[in-house]
Amino acid sequence: MAFVIVLVVVAIAVFVISAPLRAHRDHRRQEDPEAARVAELEFARDAKYREIRDAELDLRTGKLSPEDYGAIDRTLRAEAIEIMRALEASPAPHEE
Amino acid sequence: MAVVGRSLLILGLCACLYGIGASIYGARGGGRVWVDSGRRAMYVLAGMTLFAFVILDVAFITSDFSYNIVATGSSTTTPTFYRAAAIWATQQGSLLLWVLLLSSWSSLALFLTRRRIPEIVPYAQAVLFALCTFFTGLNVLFANPFATSANPPAEGAGLDPLLRHTTMMIHPPMLYSGYTLLLVPFAFAVGALISGRLSAEWIQVTRRFALAAWLCLGIGILLGARWSYTELGWGGYWAWDPVENAALMPWLCVTAYIHSIMIQEKRGMLKVWNISLILTTGTLAIVGTFLVRSGILSSIHAFVSDPTLNISFVGLISVMVIGSLYLVIWRKDSLKTDARLDSLISREAVFLFQNLLLVALTAVIFWITFFPLISEAITGTEVSVGPPAFRPFVVPLAILVVLLSGIGPIIAWRRVTVAKLRRSLTFPAVVALAVLAVLLAFGSIGPHVFALLMFGAGAFVIAAVAQEFYRGVRARRAMTSESPPVALGRLVRRNRRRYGGYIVHAGVAFALIGVAASTSFQDSRTATIRPGQSVMIHGYKVRYVRATASATAQKLSFGAVLNVTSGGHHVTTLTTSYGLYPSQDPTQGPIGRFFNGSAESRVGLRAGLTQDIWAVINPNITPLQGLIQKGNAVLQKALTNALAQPPAARAQALNQLYQLRDIAIEKLTGRFVTNPWPATFLLIVSPLVTWLWLGAIMAAIGGLIALWPLPPPRRRRPALRQRRRELAPEPEVRARELV
Amino acid sequence: MDPSRKRAIRLTIALTVALLLASALVYTSFASGRDEFTASQLLKRAKPGNSYILAGTVLDGSVHRDGPVLLFRVRDPKLRMSVPVRYTGSVPDPFAAGRGVLVTVREGETSTFIGEPNSLTTKCPSKYQAAASN
């Protein structure tokens, strides 16, 4: 009985581990480095949006003066634009 | 099923070795499919380890004493809950738990990053597999949890009385979760260094694992402290024991890390610092695991030392230290950054100071903890430095850290004008000064300078956090006209990391106020009194009302009921007892071994928001020793005679003797009630201890809030997409979405 | 002020503070530490009037109480020998024969070492206690 259980476990393990090596699916997505780069850009874009929000929150909660906020906000938005330009230029599909 | 369990461990080891090879081969040009295959090997390892763990746990629950560790770690009389948790009270079982947790968190991390940072993940995967190989290898080669015996005993060893506490069953899994979660960002840091991809991406994907590690380690440390306070009969919750420190050090480091990575995410600064910090933290996690098992430092916690394990751990730690140093030096040019601190009056500067303080704290604790080994290396003699050595360094550093945790939230990134800073600091500073003034005027604080400073710093933090919440709600309401509770809820929901962090800061402030008060203003007294007698402590009259006693086959109990009054008014009734569990030492005698075994105190505790009243009894059974010795002699002679009888009569004779023995033990125990002798009580009145527990719970809730994933950002309107196509200078983001 | 000069000043201040802290730490450690000895080391190197931390295991069968006084022997981890200790003060719950202990002692007038009150600590149990058997 123990032998059978171990054999079944080994079979499942081999099946699961070898699946990518056996599969002939979606090579484009697996091998496409551009998809990973787009994912990073989207992540960076979302992080930049959060920073813009954080700066706005700092202004509204009185931590930043309007002048300081203006300078920081301009910098952050410029960085966001750069990221979005890079996303627009990417051939891979990306979320809007 | 023991064979199945052992086979699973061996197969798991094979999966680890395959995973290392597949990951590296995939990274070096073999293709993504090999990396994916390696990732699946991690899933398989986690599954196999879980299966093995379940097999072992079932053995514990069903009291299958053919398993050696079940025979030595459990008994049929152990309650089911403790039997289920007994698996990790043993060396072998705890290592298995380590592998299970490490493989599970690794599986989660690799699943979440399966389509991200493809240059880094394969190397991180290989590192995680290497660590899994180490611990699985220990289980397979040196600490086999599935070892069996052909002649299992009819009954196993019982649960040590001190471990019969819920917190002690949860404490190890929490600590191990913390340690294993720390190894995820460690592995990704190594992957980033090897691959050369050193921007903030690897930090972003592993940040939550670091935060989860912080949370789990913190809960584990808190549970240990709670157990110490309520179970051990000394009235304290922290003893600066080496193994306690071993969990505290990585916790302090990861606290520094989760702050300093924000600087790298926002400003691209502190790359060398952050990567060095997480490599150190991961190494400290292994050092902590090693300390518990090695016995290299005299600790009340250390398991029995095993030289083979010690050498293995030292080897792993050496590889981690040397490897980390090499990688950081190799990539030092890539880790350079041109970004600089804009101003010392900025959140970056505050975080940096806080980091330096936390690392200094860790260094102090590390030095003092390992000083016996350091001194032996230098002078040839082990020199121990006791808990008082920590205070002159830890307390001032802790006060500064708390103070900075109040300044950080109210200061903005990059730079702040002096006027804005003054405006933000005014309210918390006024509150802090007011608290100090009141305490100086009405409390006998005087000589306790450090406690006073901690109260002031704590008040500053709490006021600063309250101000932040007030300002945030006010800002949101100005835009949305929501009611305050709704505005508060949505404010926190949309800014979880920020406001979760603020709650953590406030919780830690409450907790450290509790620590300062309870350590500086505790009143304790030892008194030996009889029933009917009283003793005064801190304005309370504690009267020993009556003695209690009970006797069962598992435990003898000697207790007391205490009545606490103040000014003639009843305050509380405390019940405390001292339990004695039978010893296996034959030299104690057939009756004596019931009275001279392991002891366990049940604390009488009345916990309140302002103070705790704590009492524990030490009944001192010396008055019974004469009768016990007489009983030993009589019973031993009778047992000898009974054993000499023919088998048919022997069993009956022995049964009768055991019944007589039990009656004698019951009568002896009952003498504590019928003829009570003076018992010694340790009485403690300790202010604000409850603030420690409540503050820690608050910090944990804040950590959970900060950990919770953000809702996805609202998708942009067509106007924004159109704008982007025209490459407008400023994307349009509605103000409503910002707060 | 030139930014690089500012950075140099900040670095100097930080390093100076770190050095002061490290020096204080090293000094305190060596000044306030107590030698930790096993039983055999204690017998060889203990000097009258000094106190030491004795580390070892409580010898089976050696634990006795004489009123408030606890008498026991601490076994050397490697050699077959032990030293007697006379101790008053709080006794931790885990204390028992066969358990690891640390106690601060000084040489007594007889061959017994006198334990400092409330200095006794005991290792937590690493294994479960054997159940009671008839």
mmCIF file with all atom_site columns, C-alpha atoms in Angstrom, chain A residues 18-67:
data_model
loop_
_atom_site.group_PDB
_atom_site.id
_atom_site.type_symbol
_atom_site.label_atom_id
_atom_site.label_alt_id
_atom_site.label_comp_id
_atom_site.label_asym_id
_atom_site.label_entity_id
_atom_site.label_seq_id
_atom_site.pdbx_PDB_ins_code
_atom_site.Cartn_x
_atom_site.Cartn_y
_atom_site.Cartn_z
_atom_site.occupancy
_atom_site.B_iso_or_equiv
_atom_site.pdbx_formal_charge
_atom_site.auth_seq_id
_atom_site.auth_comp_id
_atom_site.auth_asym_id
_atom_site.auth_atom_id
_atom_site.pdbx_PDB_model_num
ATOM 1  C CA . SER A 1 18 ? 7.349  18.106 -16.700 1.00 0.00 ? 18 SER A CA 1
ATOM 2  C CA . ALA A 1 19 ? 4.189  19.888 -17.910 1.00 0.00 ? 19 ALA A CA 1
ATOM 3  C CA . PRO A 1 20 ? 5.976  23.026 -19.206 1.00 0.00 ? 20 PRO A CA 1
ATOM 4  C CA . LEU A 1 21 ? 8.562  20.878 -20.962 1.00 0.00 ? 21 LEU A CA 1
ATOM 5  C CA . ARG A 1 22 ? 5.853  18.853 -22.698 1.00 0.00 ? 22 ARG A CA 1
ATOM 6  C CA . ALA A 1 23 ? 3.424  21.632 -23.469 1.00 0.00 ? 23 ALA A CA 1
ATOM 7  C CA . HIS A 1 24 ? 3.290  23.304 -26.805 1.00 0.00 ? 24 HIS A CA 1
ATOM 8  C CA . ARG A 1 25 ? 1.297  26.245 -25.670 1.00 0.00 ? 25 ARG A CA 1
ATOM 9  C CA . ASP A 1 26 ? 1.609  29.940 -25.966 1.00 0.00 ? 26 ASP A CA 1
ATOM 10 C CA . HIS A 1 27 ? 5.339  30.061 -26.688 1.00 0.00 ? 27 HIS A CA 1
ATOM 11 C CA . ARG A 1 28 ? 4.919  33.641 -27.680 1.00 0.00 ? 28 ARG A CA 1
ATOM 12 C CA . ARG A 1 29 ? 3.817  34.637 -24.218 1.00 0.00 ? 29 ARG A CA 1
ATOM 13 C CA . GLN A 1 30 ? 6.357  32.457 -22.476 1.00 0.00 ? 30 GLN A CA 1
ATOM 14 C CA . GLU A 1 31 ? 9.309  33.512 -24.555 1.00 0.00 ? 31 GLU A CA 1
ATOM 15 C CA . ASP A 1 32 ? 8.296  37.091 -25.156 1.00 0.00 ? 32 ASP A CA 1
ATOM 16 C CA . PRO A 1 33 ? 10.538 39.348 -23.021 1.00 0.00 ? 33 PRO A CA 1
ATOM 17 C CA . GLU A 1 34 ? 8.488  42.335 -24.132 1.00 0.00 ? 34 GLU A CA 1
ATOM 18 C CA . ALA A 1 35 ? 5.490  41.087 -22.130 1.00 0.00 ? 35 ALA A CA 1
ATOM 19 C CA . ALA A 1 36 ? 7.555  41.146 -18.954 1.00 0.00 ? 36 ALA A CA 1
ATOM 20 C CA . ARG A 1 37 ? 8.823  44.644 -19.747 1.00 0.00 ? 37 ARG A CA 1
ATOM 21 C CA . VAL A 1 38 ? 5.275  45.868 -20.285 1.00 0.00 ? 38 VAL A CA 1
ATOM 22 C CA . ALA A 1 39 ? 4.240  44.333 -16.970 1.00 0.00 ? 39 ALA A CA 1
ATOM 23 C CA . GLU A 1 40 ? 7.043  46.256 -15.282 1.00 0.00 ? 40 GLU A CA 1
ATOM 24 C CA . LEU A 1 41 ? 6.033  49.486 -16.964 1.00 0.00 ? 41 LEU A CA 1
ATOM 25 C CA . GLU A 1 42 ? 2.409  49.029 -15.919 1.00 0.00 ? 42 GLU A CA 1
ATOM 26 C CA . PHE A 1 43 ? 3.546  48.363 -12.377 1.00 0.00 ? 43 PHE A CA 1
ATOM 27 C CA . ALA A 1 44 ? 5.749  51.458 -12.442 1.00 0.00 ? 44 ALA A CA 1
ATOM 28 C CA . ARG A 1 45 ? 2.879  53.508 -13.854 1.00 0.00 ? 45 ARG A CA 1
ATOM 29 C CA . ASP A 1 46 ? 0.534  52.391 -11.080 1.00 0.00 ? 46 ASP A CA 1
ATOM 30 C CA . ALA A 1 47 ? 3.203  53.126 -8.486  1.00 0.00 ? 47 ALA A CA 1
ATOM 31 C CA . LYS A 1 48 ? 3.684  56.604 -9.979  1.00 0.00 ? 48 LYS A CA 1
ATOM 32 C CA . TYR A 1 49 ? -0.073 57.248 -9.810  1.00 0.00 ? 49 TYR A CA 1
ATOM 33 C CA . ARG A 1 50 ? 0.091  56.330 -6.121  1.00 0.00 ? 50 ARG A CA 1
ATOM 34 C CA . GLU A 1 51 ? 2.942  58.758 -5.610  1.00 0.00 ? 51 GLU A CA 1
ATOM 35 C CA . ILE A 1 52 ? 0.959  61.534 -7.303  1.00 0.00 ? 52 ILE A CA 1
ATOM 36 C CA . ARG A 1 53 ? -1.949 60.734 -5.028  1.00 0.00 ? 53 ARG A CA 1
ATOM 37 C CA . ASP A 1 54 ? 0.302  60.698 -1.987  1.00 0.00 ? 54 ASP A CA 1
ATOM 38 C CA . ALA A 1 55 ? 1.679  64.135 -2.849  1.00 0.00 ? 55 ALA A CA 1
ATOM 39 C CA . GLU A 1 56 ? -1.861 65.489 -3.334  1.00 0.00 ? 56 GLU A CA 1
ATOM 40 C CA . LEU A 1 57 ? -2.795 64.011 0.031   1.00 0.00 ? 57 LEU A CA 1
ATOM 41 C CA . ASP A 1 58 ? 0.239  65.654 1.618   1.00 0.00 ? 58 ASP A CA 1
ATOM 42 C CA . LEU A 1 59 ? -0.918 69.008 0.205   1.00 0.00 ? 59 LEU A CA 1
ATOM 43 C CA . ARG A 1 60 ? -4.484 68.585 1.412   1.00 0.00 ? 60 ARG A CA 1
ATOM 44 C CA . THR A 1 61 ? -3.365 67.486 4.876   1.00 0.00 ? 61 THR A CA 1
ATOM 45 C CA . GLY A 1 62 ? -1.126 70.495 5.231   1.00 0.00 ? 62 GLY A CA 1
ATOM 46 C CA . LYS A 1 63 ? 2.262  68.820 5.043   1.00 0.00 ? 63 LYS A CA 1
ATOM 47 C CA . LEU A 1 64 ? 3.290  70.511 1.824   1.00 0.00 ? 64 LEU A CA 1
ATOM 48 C CA . SER A 1 65 ? 3.104  74.132 0.792   1.00 0.00 ? 65 SER A CA 1
ATOM 49 C CA . PRO A 1 66 ? 1.455  74.818 -2.605  1.00 0.00 ? 66 PRO A CA 1
ATOM 50 C CA . GLU A 1 67 ? 4.830  75.816 -4.025  1.00 0.00 ? 67 GLU A CA 1
#
